[in-house]
Short mmCIF file of C-alpha atoms and ligand atoms in Angstrom, two decimals:
data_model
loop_
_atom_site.label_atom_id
_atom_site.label_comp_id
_atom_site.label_asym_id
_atom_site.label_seq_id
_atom_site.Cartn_x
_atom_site.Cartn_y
_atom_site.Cartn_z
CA UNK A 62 -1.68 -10.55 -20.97
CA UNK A 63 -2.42 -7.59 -18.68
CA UNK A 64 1.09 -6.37 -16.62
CA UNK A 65 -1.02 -5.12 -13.63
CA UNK A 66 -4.55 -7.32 -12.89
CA UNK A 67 -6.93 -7.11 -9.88
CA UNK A 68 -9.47 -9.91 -9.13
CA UNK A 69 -12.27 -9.73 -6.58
CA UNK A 70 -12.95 -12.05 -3.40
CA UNK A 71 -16.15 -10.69 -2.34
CA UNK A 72 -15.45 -7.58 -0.91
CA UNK A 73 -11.84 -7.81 -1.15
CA UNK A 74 -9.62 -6.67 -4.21
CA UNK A 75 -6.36 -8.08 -5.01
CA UNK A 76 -4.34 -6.32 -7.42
CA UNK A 77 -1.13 -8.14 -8.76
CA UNK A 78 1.67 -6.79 -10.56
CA UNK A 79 2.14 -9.10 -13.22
CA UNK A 80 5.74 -9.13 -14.72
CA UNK A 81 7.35 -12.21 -13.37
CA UNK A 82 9.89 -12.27 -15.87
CA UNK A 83 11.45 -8.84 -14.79
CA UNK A 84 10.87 -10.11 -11.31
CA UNK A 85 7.75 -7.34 -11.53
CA UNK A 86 9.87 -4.62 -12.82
CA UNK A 87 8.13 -1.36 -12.99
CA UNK A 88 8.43 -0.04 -16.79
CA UNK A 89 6.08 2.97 -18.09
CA UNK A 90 3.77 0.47 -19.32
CA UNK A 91 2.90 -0.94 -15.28
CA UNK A 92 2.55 2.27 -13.94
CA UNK A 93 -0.02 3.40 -16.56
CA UNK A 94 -1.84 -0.09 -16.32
CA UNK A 95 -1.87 0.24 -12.34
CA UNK A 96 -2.89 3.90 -12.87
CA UNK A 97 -5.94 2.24 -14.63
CA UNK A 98 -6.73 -0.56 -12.53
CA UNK A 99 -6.83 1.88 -9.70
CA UNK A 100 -9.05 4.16 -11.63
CA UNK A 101 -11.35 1.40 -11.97
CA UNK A 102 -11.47 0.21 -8.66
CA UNK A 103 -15.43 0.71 -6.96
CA UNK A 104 -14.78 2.05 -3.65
CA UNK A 105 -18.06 1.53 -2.37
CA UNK A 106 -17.87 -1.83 -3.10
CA UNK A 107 -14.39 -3.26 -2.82
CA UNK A 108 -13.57 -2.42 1.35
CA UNK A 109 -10.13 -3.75 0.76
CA UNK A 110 -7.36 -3.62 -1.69
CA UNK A 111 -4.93 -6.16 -1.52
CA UNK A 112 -1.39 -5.45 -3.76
CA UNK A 113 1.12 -8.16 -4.40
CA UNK A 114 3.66 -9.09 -7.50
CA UNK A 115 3.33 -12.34 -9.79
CA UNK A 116 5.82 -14.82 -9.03
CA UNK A 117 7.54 -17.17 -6.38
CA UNK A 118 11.05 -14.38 -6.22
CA UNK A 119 9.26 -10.65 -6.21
CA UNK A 120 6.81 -8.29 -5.18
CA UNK A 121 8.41 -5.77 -7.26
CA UNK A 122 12.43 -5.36 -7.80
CA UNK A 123 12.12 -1.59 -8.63
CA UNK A 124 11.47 0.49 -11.57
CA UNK A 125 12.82 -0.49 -14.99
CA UNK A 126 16.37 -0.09 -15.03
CA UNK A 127 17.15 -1.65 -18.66
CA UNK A 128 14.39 1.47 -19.49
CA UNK A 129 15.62 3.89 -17.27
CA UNK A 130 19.12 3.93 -18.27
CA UNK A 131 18.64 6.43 -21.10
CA UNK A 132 16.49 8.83 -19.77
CA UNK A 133 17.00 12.47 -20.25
CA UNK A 134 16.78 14.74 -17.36
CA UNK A 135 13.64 15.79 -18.82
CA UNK A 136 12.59 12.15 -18.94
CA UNK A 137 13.63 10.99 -15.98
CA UNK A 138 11.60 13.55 -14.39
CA UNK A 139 8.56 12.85 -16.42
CA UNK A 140 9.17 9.54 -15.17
CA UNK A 141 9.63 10.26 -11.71
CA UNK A 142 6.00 12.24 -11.75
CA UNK A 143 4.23 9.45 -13.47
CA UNK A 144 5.32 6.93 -10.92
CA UNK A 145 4.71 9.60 -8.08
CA UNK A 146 1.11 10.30 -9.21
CA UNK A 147 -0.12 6.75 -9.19
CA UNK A 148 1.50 5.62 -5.89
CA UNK A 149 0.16 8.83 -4.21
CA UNK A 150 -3.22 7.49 -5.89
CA UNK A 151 -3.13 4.56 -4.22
CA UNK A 152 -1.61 5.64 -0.86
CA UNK A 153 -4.88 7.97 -1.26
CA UNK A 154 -6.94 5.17 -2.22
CA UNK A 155 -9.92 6.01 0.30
CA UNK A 156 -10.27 2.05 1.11
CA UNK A 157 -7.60 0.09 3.07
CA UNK A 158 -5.01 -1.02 1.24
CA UNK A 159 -2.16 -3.79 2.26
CA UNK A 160 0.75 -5.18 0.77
CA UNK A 161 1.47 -8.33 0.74
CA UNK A 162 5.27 -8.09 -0.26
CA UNK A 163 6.27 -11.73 -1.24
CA UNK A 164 9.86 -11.51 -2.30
CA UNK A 165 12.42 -8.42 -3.35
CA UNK A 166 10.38 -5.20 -2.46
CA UNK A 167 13.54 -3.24 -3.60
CA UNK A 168 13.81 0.78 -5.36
CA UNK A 169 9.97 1.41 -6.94
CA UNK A 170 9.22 -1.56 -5.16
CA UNK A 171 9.56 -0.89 -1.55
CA UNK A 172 8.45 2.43 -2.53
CA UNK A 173 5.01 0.89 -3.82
CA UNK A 174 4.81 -1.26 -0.94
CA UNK A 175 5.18 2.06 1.09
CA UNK A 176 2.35 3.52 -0.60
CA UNK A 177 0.34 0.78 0.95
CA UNK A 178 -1.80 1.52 4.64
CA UNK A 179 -0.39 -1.93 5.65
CA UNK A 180 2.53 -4.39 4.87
CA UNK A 181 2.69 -8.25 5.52
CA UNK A 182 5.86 -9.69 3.98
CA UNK A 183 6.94 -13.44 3.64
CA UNK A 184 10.19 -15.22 5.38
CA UNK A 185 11.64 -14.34 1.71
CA UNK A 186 11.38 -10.45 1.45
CA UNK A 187 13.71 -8.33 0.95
CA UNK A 188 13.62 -4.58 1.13
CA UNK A 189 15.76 -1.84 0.01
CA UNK A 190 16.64 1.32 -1.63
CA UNK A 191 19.31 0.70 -3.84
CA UNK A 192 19.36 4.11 -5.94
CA UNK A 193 22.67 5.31 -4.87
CA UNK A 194 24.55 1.99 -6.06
CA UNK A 195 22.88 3.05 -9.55
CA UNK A 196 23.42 7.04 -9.83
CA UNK A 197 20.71 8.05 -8.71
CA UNK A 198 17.64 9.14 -6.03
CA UNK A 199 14.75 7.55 -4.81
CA UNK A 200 12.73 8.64 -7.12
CA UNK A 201 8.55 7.24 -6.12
CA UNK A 202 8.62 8.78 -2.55
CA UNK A 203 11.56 6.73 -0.94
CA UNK A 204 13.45 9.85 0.60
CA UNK A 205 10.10 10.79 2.13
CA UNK A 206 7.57 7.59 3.22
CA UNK A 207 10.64 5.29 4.59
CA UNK A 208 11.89 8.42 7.49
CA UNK A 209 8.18 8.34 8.52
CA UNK A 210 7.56 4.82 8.69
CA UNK A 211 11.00 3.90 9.87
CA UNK A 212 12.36 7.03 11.24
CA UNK A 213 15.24 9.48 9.86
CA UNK A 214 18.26 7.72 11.16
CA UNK A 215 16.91 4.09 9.76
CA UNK A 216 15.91 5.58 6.81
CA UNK A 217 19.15 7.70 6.22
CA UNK A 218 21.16 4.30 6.95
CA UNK A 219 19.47 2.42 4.09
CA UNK A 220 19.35 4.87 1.40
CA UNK A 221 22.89 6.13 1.76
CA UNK A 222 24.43 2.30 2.21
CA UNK A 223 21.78 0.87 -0.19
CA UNK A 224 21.94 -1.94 2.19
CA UNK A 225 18.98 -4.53 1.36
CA UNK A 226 16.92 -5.78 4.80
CA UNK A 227 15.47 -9.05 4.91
CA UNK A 228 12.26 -9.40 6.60
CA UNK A 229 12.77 -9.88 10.59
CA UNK A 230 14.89 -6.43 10.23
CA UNK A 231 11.77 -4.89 8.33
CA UNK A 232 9.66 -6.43 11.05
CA UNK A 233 11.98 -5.00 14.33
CA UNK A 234 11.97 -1.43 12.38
CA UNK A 235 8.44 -1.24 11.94
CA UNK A 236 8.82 -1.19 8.07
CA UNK A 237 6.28 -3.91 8.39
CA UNK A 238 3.63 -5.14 10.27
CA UNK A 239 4.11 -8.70 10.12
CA UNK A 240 6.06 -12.04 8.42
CA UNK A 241 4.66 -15.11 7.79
CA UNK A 242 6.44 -18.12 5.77
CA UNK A 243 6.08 -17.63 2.14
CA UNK A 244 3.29 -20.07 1.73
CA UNK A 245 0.86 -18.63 4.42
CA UNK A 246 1.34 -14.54 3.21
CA UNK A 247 -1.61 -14.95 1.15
CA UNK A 248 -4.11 -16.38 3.06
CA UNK A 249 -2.91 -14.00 6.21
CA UNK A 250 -3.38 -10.71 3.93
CA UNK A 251 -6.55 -12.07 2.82
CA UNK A 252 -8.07 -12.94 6.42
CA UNK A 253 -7.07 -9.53 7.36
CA UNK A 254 -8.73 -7.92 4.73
CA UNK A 255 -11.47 -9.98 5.25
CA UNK A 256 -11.61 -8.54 9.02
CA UNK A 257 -11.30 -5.19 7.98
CA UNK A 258 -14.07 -5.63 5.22
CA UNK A 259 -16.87 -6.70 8.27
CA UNK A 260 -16.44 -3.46 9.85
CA UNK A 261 -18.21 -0.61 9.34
CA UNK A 262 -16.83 1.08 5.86
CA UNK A 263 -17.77 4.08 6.22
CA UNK A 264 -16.31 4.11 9.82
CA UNK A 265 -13.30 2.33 8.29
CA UNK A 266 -12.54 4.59 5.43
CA UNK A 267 -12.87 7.78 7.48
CA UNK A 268 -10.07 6.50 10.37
CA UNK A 269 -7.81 6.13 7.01
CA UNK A 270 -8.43 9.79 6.46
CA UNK A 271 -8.18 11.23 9.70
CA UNK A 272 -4.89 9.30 10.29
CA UNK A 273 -3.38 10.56 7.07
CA UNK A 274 -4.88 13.48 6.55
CA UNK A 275 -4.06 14.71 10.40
CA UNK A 276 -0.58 13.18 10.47
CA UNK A 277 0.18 15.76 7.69
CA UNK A 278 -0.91 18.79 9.98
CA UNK A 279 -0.48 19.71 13.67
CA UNK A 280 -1.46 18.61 16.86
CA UNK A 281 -4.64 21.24 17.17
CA UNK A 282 -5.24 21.01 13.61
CA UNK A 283 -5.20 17.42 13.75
CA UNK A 284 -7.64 16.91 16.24
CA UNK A 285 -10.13 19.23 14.13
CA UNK A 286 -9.68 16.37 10.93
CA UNK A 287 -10.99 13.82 13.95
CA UNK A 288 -13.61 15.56 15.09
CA UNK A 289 -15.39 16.31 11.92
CA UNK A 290 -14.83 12.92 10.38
CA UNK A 291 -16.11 11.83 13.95
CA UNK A 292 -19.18 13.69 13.84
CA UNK A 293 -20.03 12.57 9.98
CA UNK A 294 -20.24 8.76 11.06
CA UNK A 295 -23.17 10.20 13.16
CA UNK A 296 -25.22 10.31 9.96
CA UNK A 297 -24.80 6.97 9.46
CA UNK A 298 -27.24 3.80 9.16
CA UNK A 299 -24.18 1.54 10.16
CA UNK A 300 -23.65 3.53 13.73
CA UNK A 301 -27.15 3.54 14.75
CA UNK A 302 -27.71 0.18 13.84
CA UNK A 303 -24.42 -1.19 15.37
CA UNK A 304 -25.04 1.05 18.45
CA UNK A 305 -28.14 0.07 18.70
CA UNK A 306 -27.52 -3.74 18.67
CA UNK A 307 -25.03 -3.45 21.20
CA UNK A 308 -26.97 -1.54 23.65
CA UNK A 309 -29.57 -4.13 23.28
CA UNK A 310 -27.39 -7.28 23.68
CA UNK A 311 -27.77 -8.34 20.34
CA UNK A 312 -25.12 -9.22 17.06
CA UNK A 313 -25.28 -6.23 14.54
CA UNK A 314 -26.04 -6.81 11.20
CA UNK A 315 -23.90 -6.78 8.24
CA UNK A 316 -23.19 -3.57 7.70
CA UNK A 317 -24.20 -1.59 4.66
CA UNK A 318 -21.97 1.14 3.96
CA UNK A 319 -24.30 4.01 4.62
N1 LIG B 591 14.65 -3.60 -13.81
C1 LIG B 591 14.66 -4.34 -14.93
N2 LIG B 591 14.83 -5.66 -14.95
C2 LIG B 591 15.01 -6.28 -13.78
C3 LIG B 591 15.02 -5.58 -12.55
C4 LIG B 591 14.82 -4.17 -12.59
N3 LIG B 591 14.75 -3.42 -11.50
N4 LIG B 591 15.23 -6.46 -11.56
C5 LIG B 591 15.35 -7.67 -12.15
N5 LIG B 591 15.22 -7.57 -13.48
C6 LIG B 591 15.28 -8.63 -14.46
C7 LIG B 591 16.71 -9.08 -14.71
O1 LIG B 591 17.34 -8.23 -15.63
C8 LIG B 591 16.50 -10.47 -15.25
O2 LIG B 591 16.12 -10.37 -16.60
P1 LIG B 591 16.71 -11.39 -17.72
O3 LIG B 591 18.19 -11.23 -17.63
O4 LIG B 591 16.26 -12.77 -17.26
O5 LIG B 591 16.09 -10.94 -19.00
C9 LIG B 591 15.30 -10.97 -14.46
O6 LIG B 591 14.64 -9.81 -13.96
C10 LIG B 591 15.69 -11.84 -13.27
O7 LIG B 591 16.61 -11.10 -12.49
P2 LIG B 591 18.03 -11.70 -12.04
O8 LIG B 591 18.52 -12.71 -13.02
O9 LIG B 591 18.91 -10.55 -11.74
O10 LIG B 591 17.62 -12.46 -10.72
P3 LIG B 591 18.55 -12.74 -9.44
O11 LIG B 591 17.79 -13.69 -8.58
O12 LIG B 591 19.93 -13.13 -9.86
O13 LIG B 591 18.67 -11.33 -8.69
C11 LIG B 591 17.81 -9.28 -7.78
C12 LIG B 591 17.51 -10.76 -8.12
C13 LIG B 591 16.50 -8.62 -7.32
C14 LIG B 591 18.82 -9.23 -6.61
C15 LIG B 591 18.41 -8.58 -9.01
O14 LIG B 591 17.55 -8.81 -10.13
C16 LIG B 591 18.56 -7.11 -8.84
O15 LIG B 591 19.46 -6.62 -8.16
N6 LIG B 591 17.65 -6.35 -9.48
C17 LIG B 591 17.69 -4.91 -9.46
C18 LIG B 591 17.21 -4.40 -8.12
C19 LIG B 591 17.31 -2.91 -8.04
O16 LIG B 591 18.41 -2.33 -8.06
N7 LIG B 591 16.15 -2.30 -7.94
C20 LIG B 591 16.09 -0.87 -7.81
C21 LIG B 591 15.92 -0.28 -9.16
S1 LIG B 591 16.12 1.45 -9.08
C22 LIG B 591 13.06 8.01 -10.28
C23 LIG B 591 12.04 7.13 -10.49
C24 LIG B 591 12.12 5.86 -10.02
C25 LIG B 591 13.22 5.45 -9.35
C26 LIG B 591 14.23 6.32 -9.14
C27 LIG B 591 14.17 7.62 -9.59
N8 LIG B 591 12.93 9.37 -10.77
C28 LIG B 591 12.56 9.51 -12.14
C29 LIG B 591 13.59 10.44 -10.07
C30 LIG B 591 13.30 4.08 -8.92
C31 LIG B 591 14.48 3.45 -8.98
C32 LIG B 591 14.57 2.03 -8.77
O17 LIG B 591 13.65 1.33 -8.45
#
């Protein structure tokens, strides 16, 4: 039984992790298998990834502790650049990607979730960044994606109490975009990704660039990523043909993703 699947909805992708019994614990084997899956992922034909963990209880309740407990410092870094390398693949991942965190999102799993464009979370999820109570760091990009999304003082206040939030606190800090009861979080993640998959792709995948891409740089550098990512939708069948159709009162077609 694979630890990590995806299966396709049309144009949508919907990765699972798939570890219920370690309430989607990430061991050395899931991050390789995600690694994979992401690998095989068809960007040109999947226009949305959605992730979410296997199970009623989790999205995913961190990294392996029972594994990590007798790491090395040698290992534990090894381990801590494996897990950074695939969710920086994924937050990379030149199609939208959302998470649709269904339960404890807590350690690795927050910080997956993080690594997502977009999180929807149930009335059930939890978030956190426990590390502290354990001995030890956020180690998949905690310290660094929860101050932007939340900012420094939110973000400080977590990791240092290794308070867990439950999901209307994630919701009024911005740590997520929306909650829905438990039963609906599927069908919500997979309407939006359904909306985002009938716009233009190209169009689409380039806005995920220039926001992450120019968030990284300044102001006037910034605008430069815009511009040129701009200009390269002008070579574009979708734009003329969308453009076209609305200057002449008419529906556009499906677009094509060229
Ligand atoms: N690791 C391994 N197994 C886990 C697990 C985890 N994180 N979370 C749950 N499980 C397992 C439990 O051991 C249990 O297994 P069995 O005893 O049935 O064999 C099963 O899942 C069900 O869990 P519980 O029986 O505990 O279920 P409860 O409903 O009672 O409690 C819980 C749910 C989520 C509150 C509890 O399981 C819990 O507190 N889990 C641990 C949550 C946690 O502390 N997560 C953060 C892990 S630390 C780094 C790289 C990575 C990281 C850090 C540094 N570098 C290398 C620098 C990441 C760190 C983390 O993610």
């Amino acid at each position: 039984m694979a630890l990590v699947e995806l299966e396709l909805k049309d144009q949508v992708g919907i990765l699972t992790i798939n570890r219920p019994e370690a309430l989607n614990a990430l061991n050395d084997q899931v991050i390789s298998e995600l690694d994979k899956v992401l690998d095989s992922i068809d960007v040109n034909t999947v226009r949305c990834l959605i992730v979410t963990g296997a199970g009623q209880k989790a999205f995913v309740a961190g990294a392996d502790i029972a594994q990590m407990s007798g790491l090395t410092k040698a290992e534990g870094e090894a381990f801590g650049k494996l897990g950074n390398d695939v969710f920086r693949k994924l937050e990379t991942l030149p199609i939208p990607t959302i998470a649709a965190v269904n339960g404890f999102a807590l350690g690795g799993g927050c910080e997956l979730s993080m690594s997502c464009d977009i999180r929807l979370a149930s009335e059930t999820a939890v978030f956190g960044q426990p590390e502290v109570g354990l001995g030890i760091t956020p180690g998949f990009g905690g310290t660094q994606r929860l101050a932007r999304l939340v900012g420094m003082g939110k973000a400080k206040e977590m990791i240092y109490t290794a308070r867990n939030i439950k999901a209307p606190e994630a919701l009024a800090c911005g740590l997520v975009q929306a909650v829905y009861p438990a039963e609906e979080l599927m069908a919500e993640a997979e309407k939006m990704a359904a909306r985002i998959a009938g716009n233009a792709p190209i169009a689409v995948r380039a806005c995920k660039k220039a926001i992450n891409d120019g968030t990284q740089v300044d102001m006037d550098k910034a605008i430069v990523v815009e511009e040129k990512l701009f200009g390269s939708c002008f070579e574009t069948k979708d734009q003329r043909s969308a453009m076209a159709a609305f200057v002449e009162k008419r529906k556009h077609d499906p677009f094509e993703n060229c």
